[in-house]
Amino acid sequence: MTGQPTGKPRPGSSGTGTSGRHRPPRPAVRPKRSLSQNFLVDVDVLEAVLAEAAVEPGRRILEIGPGSGILTAALLEAGAVVTAVELDRRLVEGLRGRFGAALRLARRRPGAPGGLVLVEGDALEVDLGALVAEPFDVVANLPYHITSPILHRLLGEPPRPDRLVLMVQREVAERIVAPPGAMSYLSVFVQYHARPRIARLVPPEAFDPPPEVWSAVLVLEARAAAERLDPVAEEELWRLVQAGFRERRKMLRNVLARNLPVEAARIEAALAAVGIAADRRPQTLGVADWLALRAALSPIWRRARSAPTVEVDAASARSSDAAPDRPAEAHSDRPAEAAPDHPAEAAPDRPIDAVTEARP
């Protein structure tokens, strides 16, 4: 993690988002408890998100889940060209009424600063490539249960954003920026694709109604294409990392031999060649370690294979920090909440956490 967030209030701020000076009017649409909707109401936090986004006039921004529109309005005021994807029809209707002028501007002059394209749909299903072209940034507040699949989609396939400024559940943000020793599949995936840092911690009181958990503003600076592997090598990398995190507390020589089509002797020789002790655990390896190990083991298979069938380890599933069910919706004005602890079981061509996010 770069920098240590404190979550402390700025001078002159209440720090809770509940004072009249820092709290905007209540959203016109009442949050649905059944959808776990919590709208951002702290202007200090909003300003912090905008400062990290560093929007310039004419910059293309993808906003996943505009919700009540507090962030949308600020982005448009800054001159961004905003494409917003919202699932809740009630909110879509409110956004159409509030931003009629920006919607008309986008129709008359596509790409004009301050223009808005509003898409009603699920951000996990819409064709993002048809909605926004590179270069662009993402500014969004993600519910915890779609954080991993959204990151997999945005970082793992084109079009890829240059920067992501996301409101996520604090625990998820801390997992993403984790150092070797506390790594997970999610940590490796995100850190391979981007340079992550936590910019600010956000208390529950910054939302209406307040959730039960803290959130965090997470900033991801995407790595250049030259820093990524070619598609075949990248597939090998995720096959390797996935195999390791199937049993992340087991010794590498054992877990890799059980989960890869590679002889145990070759695995031990590869570990020795790159200076990784065979009795280390997967969670102690950083991205550079996994890259070196992939190169030493390649080819991991001799012919093209389809993505492996994924089975959730029962013990891992039981130890997951599961939380109550929430519908698969994206609303940028509500904070993300608790996420599963074992994203490693997802296959390379499936969203991270896709398996373990099904909760009782």
CSV table of C-alpha atoms in Angstrom, one decimal:
chain,number,residue,atom,x,y,z
A,1,MET,CA,0.0,0.0,0.0
A,2,THR,CA,1.3,3.4,-0.9
A,3,GLY,CA,0.7,5.9,1.8
A,4,GLN,CA,-1.2,5.2,5.0
A,5,PRO,CA,-4.8,6.3,4.9
A,6,THR,CA,-6.1,7.6,8.2
A,7,GLY,CA,-9.7,8.5,7.5
A,8,LYS,CA,-9.2,11.6,9.6
A,9,PRO,CA,-11.4,14.6,8.8
A,10,ARG,CA,-10.0,17.5,7.0
A,11,PRO,CA,-9.7,20.9,8.9
A,12,GLY,CA,-13.1,22.4,9.2
A,13,SER,CA,-14.9,19.1,8.5
A,14,SER,CA,-17.1,17.1,10.8
A,15,GLY,CA,-15.4,14.0,9.5
A,16,THR,CA,-18.8,12.1,9.6
A,17,GLY,CA,-20.6,13.8,6.7
A,18,THR,CA,-23.6,14.5,8.9
A,19,SER,CA,-23.3,18.3,9.4
A,20,GLY,CA,-25.6,20.5,7.5
A,21,ARG,CA,-22.7,22.3,5.7
A,22,HIS,CA,-21.3,19.0,4.3
A,23,ARG,CA,-24.5,17.1,3.8
A,24,PRO,CA,-26.4,17.6,0.5
A,25,PRO,CA,-30.2,17.1,0.3
A,26,ARG,CA,-31.6,13.6,0.6
A,27,PRO,CA,-31.9,11.7,-2.7
A,28,ALA,CA,-35.3,12.0,-4.3
A,29,VAL,CA,-35.5,8.2,-4.5
A,30,ARG,CA,-35.7,6.5,-1.2
A,31,PRO,CA,-33.0,3.8,-0.8
A,32,LYS,CA,-34.3,0.3,-0.9
A,33,ARG,CA,-33.2,-1.7,2.1
A,34,SER,CA,-33.9,-4.9,0.0
A,35,LEU,CA,-31.2,-3.7,-2.4
A,36,SER,CA,-28.9,-2.5,0.3
A,37,GLN,CA,-28.8,1.0,-1.2
A,38,ASN,CA,-26.7,3.5,0.7
A,39,PHE,CA,-26.3,6.9,-1.0
A,40,LEU,CA,-23.2,9.0,-0.6
A,41,VAL,CA,-24.0,12.3,1.2
A,42,ASP,CA,-20.7,13.5,2.5
A,43,VAL,CA,-19.4,16.3,0.3
A,44,ASP,CA,-15.9,16.0,1.7
A,45,VAL,CA,-15.7,12.4,0.5
A,46,LEU,CA,-17.1,13.4,-2.8
A,47,GLU,CA,-14.4,16.0,-3.2
A,48,ALA,CA,-11.7,13.4,-2.2
A,49,VAL,CA,-13.0,11.1,-5.0
A,50,LEU,CA,-12.9,13.9,-7.5
A,51,ALA,CA,-9.4,14.9,-6.5
A,52,GLU,CA,-8.2,11.4,-7.1
A,53,ALA,CA,-10.0,11.2,-10.4
A,54,ALA,CA,-8.3,14.4,-11.5
A,55,VAL,CA,-10.9,14.9,-14.3
A,56,GLU,CA,-9.9,17.2,-17.2
A,57,PRO,CA,-12.5,18.7,-19.6
A,58,GLY,CA,-13.2,16.2,-22.4
A,59,ARG,CA,-11.9,13.2,-20.5
A,60,ARG,CA,-14.0,10.1,-21.0
A,61,ILE,CA,-15.3,8.6,-17.7
A,62,LEU,CA,-17.2,5.4,-17.2
A,63,GLU,CA,-19.3,5.5,-14.1
A,64,ILE,CA,-20.7,2.2,-12.9
A,65,GLY,CA,-23.8,2.8,-11.0
A,66,PRO,CA,-24.5,6.6,-10.8
A,67,GLY,CA,-27.2,6.0,-8.2
A,68,SER,CA,-28.8,9.3,-7.2
A,69,GLY,CA,-26.3,11.3,-9.3
A,70,ILE,CA,-24.2,13.1,-6.8
A,71,LEU,CA,-21.0,12.0,-8.4
A,72,THR,CA,-22.4,12.2,-11.9
A,73,ALA,CA,-23.2,15.9,-11.4
A,74,ALA,CA,-19.7,16.6,-10.1
A,75,LEU,CA,-18.1,14.8,-13.0
A,76,LEU,CA,-20.2,16.7,-15.6
A,77,GLU,CA,-19.5,20.0,-13.9
A,78,ALA,CA,-15.7,19.2,-14.3
A,79,GLY,CA,-16.3,18.8,-18.0
A,80,ALA,CA,-16.0,15.0,-18.2
A,81,VAL,CA,-17.7,13.1,-21.0
A,82,VAL,CA,-19.6,10.6,-18.8
A,83,THR,CA,-21.0,7.2,-19.7
A,84,ALA,CA,-23.1,5.9,-16.8
A,85,VAL,CA,-24.5,2.4,-16.4
A,86,GLU,CA,-27.3,2.0,-13.9
A,87,LEU,CA,-29.5,-1.1,-13.2
A,88,ASP,CA,-32.2,0.4,-11.0
A,89,ARG,CA,-35.0,1.7,-13.2
A,90,ARG,CA,-36.3,4.1,-10.5
A,91,LEU,CA,-32.8,5.7,-10.4
A,92,VAL,CA,-32.6,5.8,-14.2
A,93,GLU,CA,-35.8,7.7,-14.4
A,94,GLY,CA,-34.6,10.2,-11.8
A,95,LEU,CA,-31.3,10.6,-13.6
A,96,ARG,CA,-33.0,11.3,-16.9
A,97,GLY,CA,-35.0,14.0,-15.3
A,98,ARG,CA,-32.1,15.6,-13.5
A,99,PHE,CA,-29.6,15.5,-16.4
A,100,GLY,CA,-31.8,16.1,-19.4
A,101,ALA,CA,-29.6,18.9,-20.7
A,102,ALA,CA,-26.4,16.7,-20.5
A,103,LEU,CA,-28.2,13.8,-22.2
A,104,ARG,CA,-29.3,16.1,-25.0
A,105,LEU,CA,-25.8,17.5,-25.4
A,106,ALA,CA,-24.4,14.1,-25.8
A,107,ARG,CA,-26.9,13.3,-28.5
A,108,ARG,CA,-26.3,16.5,-30.4
A,109,ARG,CA,-22.5,16.6,-30.0
A,110,PRO,CA,-21.1,13.1,-29.1
A,111,GLY,CA,-17.9,13.6,-27.0
A,112,ALA,CA,-18.7,17.1,-26.0
A,113,PRO,CA,-17.5,18.0,-22.5
A,114,GLY,CA,-20.3,17.9,-20.0
A,115,GLY,CA,-22.3,15.3,-22.1
A,116,LEU,CA,-23.9,12.3,-20.5
A,117,VAL,CA,-24.8,8.9,-22.0
A,118,LEU,CA,-27.0,7.0,-19.6
A,119,VAL,CA,-27.3,3.2,-20.0
A,120,GLU,CA,-29.9,1.2,-18.2
A,121,GLY,CA,-28.5,-2.3,-17.6
A,122,ASP,CA,-26.2,-4.5,-15.6
A,123,ALA,CA,-22.6,-3.5,-15.7
A,124,LEU,CA,-21.6,-7.1,-15.6
A,125,GLU,CA,-23.5,-7.8,-18.8
A,126,VAL,CA,-23.5,-4.8,-21.0
A,127,ASP,CA,-20.9,-4.5,-23.8
A,128,LEU,CA,-18.5,-2.0,-22.3
A,129,GLY,CA,-16.5,-1.9,-25.5
A,130,ALA,CA,-19.5,-0.6,-27.4
A,131,LEU,CA,-20.0,2.1,-24.7
A,132,VAL,CA,-16.6,3.7,-24.2
A,133,ALA,CA,-13.4,3.9,-26.2
A,134,GLU,CA,-9.8,4.2,-24.9
A,135,PRO,CA,-8.5,6.3,-23.3
A,136,PHE,CA,-10.9,6.5,-20.4
A,137,ASP,CA,-11.1,6.3,-16.6
A,138,VAL,CA,-13.5,4.6,-14.3
A,139,VAL,CA,-15.1,6.4,-11.3
A,140,ALA,CA,-17.5,4.2,-9.3
A,141,ASN,CA,-18.8,3.0,-6.0
A,142,LEU,CA,-19.1,-0.7,-6.1
A,143,PRO,CA,-21.2,-3.1,-4.0
A,144,TYR,CA,-18.9,-5.7,-2.5
A,145,HIS,CA,-20.4,-8.6,-4.3
A,146,ILE,CA,-19.5,-7.3,-7.8
A,147,THR,CA,-16.2,-5.8,-7.0
A,148,SER,CA,-14.1,-8.7,-8.1
A,149,PRO,CA,-16.0,-9.6,-11.3
A,150,ILE,CA,-16.0,-5.9,-12.3
A,151,LEU,CA,-12.3,-5.6,-11.7
A,152,HIS,CA,-11.7,-8.8,-13.7
A,153,ARG,CA,-13.7,-7.4,-16.6
A,154,LEU,CA,-12.2,-3.9,-16.5
A,155,LEU,CA,-8.6,-4.9,-16.0
A,156,GLY,CA,-8.5,-8.3,-17.7
A,157,GLU,CA,-9.9,-7.4,-21.1
A,158,PRO,CA,-10.1,-4.4,-23.5
A,159,PRO,CA,-11.1,-1.7,-23.4
A,160,ARG,CA,-9.0,-1.1,-20.3
A,161,PRO,CA,-9.2,2.2,-18.3
A,162,ASP,CA,-6.0,4.2,-17.5
A,163,ARG,CA,-7.2,4.9,-13.9
A,164,LEU,CA,-9.9,3.6,-11.6
A,165,VAL,CA,-11.1,5.5,-8.6
A,166,LEU,CA,-13.4,3.2,-6.7
A,167,MET,CA,-15.4,3.2,-3.5
A,168,VAL,CA,-15.2,-0.3,-2.2
A,169,GLN,CA,-15.5,-2.1,1.2
A,170,ARG,CA,-12.5,-1.4,3.3
A,171,GLU,CA,-11.6,-5.1,3.8
A,172,VAL,CA,-11.6,-5.6,0.0
A,173,ALA,CA,-9.3,-2.6,-0.5
A,174,GLU,CA,-6.9,-3.8,2.1
A,175,ARG,CA,-6.8,-7.2,0.5
A,176,ILE,CA,-6.1,-5.7,-2.9
A,177,VAL,CA,-3.1,-3.7,-1.7
A,178,ALA,CA,-1.8,-6.5,0.5
A,179,PRO,CA,1.9,-7.2,0.6
A,180,PRO,CA,3.5,-10.7,0.2
A,181,GLY,CA,2.6,-12.7,3.3
A,182,ALA,CA,-1.1,-11.7,3.0
A,183,MET,CA,-1.6,-12.1,-0.7
A,184,SER,CA,-4.7,-13.6,-2.4
A,185,TYR,CA,-5.7,-14.4,-5.9
A,186,LEU,CA,-7.4,-11.0,-6.0
A,187,SER,CA,-4.2,-9.2,-4.8
A,188,VAL,CA,-2.1,-10.9,-7.5
A,189,PHE,CA,-4.6,-10.2,-10.2
A,190,VAL,CA,-5.0,-6.5,-9.5
A,191,GLN,CA,-1.4,-5.8,-8.7
A,192,TYR,CA,-0.4,-7.5,-12.0
A,193,HIS,CA,-2.6,-5.2,-13.9
A,194,ALA,CA,-2.4,-2.0,-11.9
A,195,ARG,CA,-0.6,-0.1,-9.1
A,196,PRO,CA,-3.1,0.1,-6.2
A,197,ARG,CA,-3.3,2.4,-3.2
A,198,ILE,CA,-5.9,3.3,-0.6
A,199,ALA,CA,-6.5,7.1,-0.8
A,200,ARG,CA,-8.9,7.5,2.0
A,201,LEU,CA,-11.0,5.5,4.5
A,202,VAL,CA,-14.7,6.4,4.6
A,203,PRO,CA,-16.9,5.9,7.7
A,204,PRO,CA,-20.4,4.6,7.5
A,205,GLU,CA,-21.8,8.0,8.4
A,206,ALA,CA,-20.8,9.3,4.9
A,207,PHE,CA,-23.8,7.4,3.5
A,208,ASP,CA,-27.6,7.5,3.9
A,209,PRO,CA,-28.6,5.2,5.4
A,210,PRO,CA,-25.2,4.3,6.9
A,211,PRO,CA,-24.0,0.7,6.3
A,212,GLU,CA,-22.5,-1.5,8.9
A,213,VAL,CA,-19.0,-1.4,7.5
A,214,TRP,CA,-16.3,1.1,6.6
A,215,SER,CA,-15.5,1.8,3.0
A,216,ALA,CA,-12.3,3.0,1.2
A,217,VAL,CA,-11.5,5.1,-1.8
A,218,LEU,CA,-9.2,2.8,-3.9
A,219,VAL,CA,-7.1,4.1,-6.7
A,220,LEU,CA,-5.7,1.8,-9.4
A,221,GLU,CA,-3.2,3.1,-12.0
A,222,ALA,CA,-3.2,0.7,-14.8
A,223,ARG,CA,0.1,-0.7,-16.0
A,224,ALA,CA,1.2,-0.2,-19.6
A,225,ALA,CA,0.5,-2.9,-22.1
A,226,ALA,CA,4.3,-3.5,-22.4
A,227,GLU,CA,4.3,-4.7,-18.7
A,228,ARG,CA,1.8,-7.4,-19.4
A,229,LEU,CA,2.5,-10.9,-20.8
A,230,ASP,CA,1.2,-12.1,-24.1
A,231,PRO,CA,-2.2,-13.9,-24.0
A,232,VAL,CA,-0.8,-17.4,-24.0
A,233,ALA,CA,1.7,-16.6,-21.2
A,234,GLU,CA,-0.9,-14.8,-19.3
A,235,GLU,CA,-3.3,-17.8,-19.4
A,236,GLU,CA,-0.4,-19.9,-18.0
A,237,LEU,CA,0.1,-17.3,-15.2
A,238,TRP,CA,-3.5,-17.4,-14.1
A,239,ARG,CA,-3.6,-21.2,-14.3
A,240,LEU,CA,-0.5,-21.3,-12.0
A,241,VAL,CA,-1.8,-18.7,-9.6
A,242,GLN,CA,-5.2,-20.3,-9.4
A,243,ALA,CA,-3.6,-23.7,-8.7
A,244,GLY,CA,-1.6,-22.2,-5.9
A,245,PHE,CA,-4.5,-20.4,-4.2
A,246,ARG,CA,-6.7,-23.4,-4.2
A,247,GLU,CA,-4.9,-24.3,-1.0
A,248,ARG,CA,-3.2,-21.1,-0.1
A,249,ARG,CA,-2.0,-22.3,3.3
A,250,LYS,CA,-0.3,-25.4,2.0
A,251,MET,CA,3.3,-25.7,0.8
A,252,LEU,CA,3.9,-24.8,-2.8
A,253,ARG,CA,5.5,-28.0,-3.8
A,254,ASN,CA,2.5,-30.0,-2.7
A,255,VAL,CA,-0.3,-27.7,-3.8
A,256,LEU,CA,1.1,-27.1,-7.3
A,257,ALA,CA,1.8,-30.8,-7.8
A,258,ARG,CA,-1.8,-31.6,-6.9
A,259,ASN,CA,-3.4,-28.9,-9.1
A,260,LEU,CA,-1.2,-28.7,-12.2
A,261,PRO,CA,-0.5,-31.1,-15.0
A,262,VAL,CA,3.2,-30.9,-14.2
A,263,GLU,CA,5.5,-33.5,-12.6
A,264,ALA,CA,6.4,-32.8,-9.0
A,265,ALA,CA,10.1,-33.0,-9.8
A,266,ARG,CA,9.8,-30.3,-12.4
A,267,ILE,CA,7.9,-28.1,-10.0
A,268,GLU,CA,10.6,-28.5,-7.4
A,269,ALA,CA,13.3,-27.7,-10.0
A,270,ALA,CA,11.5,-24.6,-11.1
A,271,LEU,CA,11.0,-23.3,-7.5
A,272,ALA,CA,14.7,-23.9,-6.9
A,273,ALA,CA,15.7,-22.1,-10.2
A,274,VAL,CA,13.9,-18.9,-9.2
A,275,GLY,CA,15.0,-19.0,-5.5
A,276,ILE,CA,11.6,-19.8,-4.0
A,277,ALA,CA,11.7,-22.3,-1.1
A,278,ALA,CA,9.5,-25.3,-1.8
A,279,ASP,CA,7.9,-25.1,1.6
A,280,ARG,CA,6.6,-21.5,1.2
A,281,ARG,CA,2.9,-20.8,1.1
A,282,PRO,CA,1.2,-19.2,-1.9
A,283,GLN,CA,0.1,-16.2,0.1
A,284,THR,CA,3.8,-15.3,0.7
A,285,LEU,CA,4.6,-14.8,-3.1
A,286,GLY,CA,4.4,-11.4,-4.8
A,287,VAL,CA,3.5,-10.8,-8.4
A,288,ALA,CA,7.2,-10.9,-9.4
A,289,ASP,CA,7.5,-14.4,-7.8
A,290,TRP,CA,4.6,-15.7,-9.8
A,291,LEU,CA,5.9,-14.3,-13.0
A,292,ALA,CA,9.3,-15.8,-12.5
A,293,LEU,CA,7.8,-19.2,-11.5
A,294,ARG,CA,5.6,-19.2,-14.6
A,295,ALA,CA,8.6,-18.6,-16.8
A,296,ALA,CA,10.5,-21.4,-15.2
A,297,LEU,CA,7.6,-23.9,-15.5
A,298,SER,CA,6.4,-23.0,-18.9
A,299,PRO,CA,4.9,-24.7,-20.8
A,300,ILE,CA,2.4,-25.7,-18.1
A,301,TRP,CA,0.5,-27.8,-20.6
A,302,ARG,CA,1.6,-29.1,-24.0
A,303,ARG,CA,-1.6,-28.5,-25.9
A,304,ALA,CA,-4.5,-26.0,-25.7
A,305,ARG,CA,-6.9,-26.8,-22.9
A,306,SER,CA,-10.2,-25.4,-22.0
A,307,ALA,CA,-10.6,-23.6,-18.7
A,308,PRO,CA,-10.6,-26.0,-15.8
A,309,THR,CA,-13.8,-27.0,-14.0
A,310,VAL,CA,-13.9,-25.1,-10.8
A,311,GLU,CA,-14.8,-26.8,-7.5
A,312,VAL,CA,-15.0,-24.8,-4.3
A,313,ASP,CA,-12.9,-26.2,-1.5
A,314,ALA,CA,-15.4,-26.9,1.3
A,315,ALA,CA,-13.0,-25.8,4.1
A,316,SER,CA,-12.3,-22.5,2.2
A,317,ALA,CA,-15.9,-21.9,1.7
A,318,ARG,CA,-16.7,-22.4,5.4
A,319,SER,CA,-13.9,-20.0,6.4
A,320,SER,CA,-15.1,-17.3,4.1
A,321,ASP,CA,-16.3,-14.0,5.5
A,322,ALA,CA,-19.7,-14.5,4.0
A,323,ALA,CA,-22.2,-11.7,4.4
A,324,PRO,CA,-26.0,-11.6,3.8
A,325,ASP,CA,-27.3,-11.9,0.3
A,326,ARG,CA,-27.4,-8.8,-1.8
A,327,PRO,CA,-28.8,-8.5,-5.4
A,328,ALA,CA,-26.2,-8.1,-8.2
A,329,GLU,CA,-26.7,-4.5,-8.8
A,330,ALA,CA,-24.3,-1.6,-9.1
A,331,HIS,CA,-25.0,1.8,-7.5
A,332,SER,CA,-22.2,4.3,-7.2
A,333,ASP,CA,-23.7,6.0,-4.2
A,334,ARG,CA,-23.6,3.0,-2.0
A,335,PRO,CA,-20.6,1.5,-0.3
A,336,ALA,CA,-19.3,-1.9,-0.9
A,337,GLU,CA,-19.6,-4.3,2.0
A,338,ALA,CA,-18.0,-7.5,3.1
A,339,ALA,CA,-16.4,-9.7,0.4
A,340,PRO,CA,-15.5,-13.4,0.3
A,341,ASP,CA,-12.0,-14.3,1.6
A,342,HIS,CA,-11.2,-17.0,-1.0
A,343,PRO,CA,-11.4,-15.6,-4.6
A,344,ALA,CA,-8.8,-18.1,-5.8
A,345,GLU,CA,-11.2,-20.7,-7.0
A,346,ALA,CA,-12.3,-18.8,-10.0
A,347,ALA,CA,-11.1,-20.2,-13.4
A,348,PRO,CA,-9.0,-17.9,-15.6
A,349,ASP,CA,-11.9,-17.0,-17.9
A,350,ARG,CA,-14.4,-16.3,-15.1
A,351,PRO,CA,-14.7,-13.3,-12.9
A,352,ILE,CA,-12.6,-13.5,-9.8
A,353,ASP,CA,-14.8,-14.5,-6.8
A,354,ALA,CA,-17.4,-15.8,-9.2
A,355,VAL,CA,-17.6,-19.1,-7.4
A,356,THR,CA,-17.3,-18.0,-3.8
A,357,GLU,CA,-19.6,-15.1,-4.0
A,358,ALA,CA,-22.7,-17.3,-3.9
A,359,ARG,CA,-23.6,-17.0,-0.2
A,360,PRO,CA,-26.1,-19.0,1.9
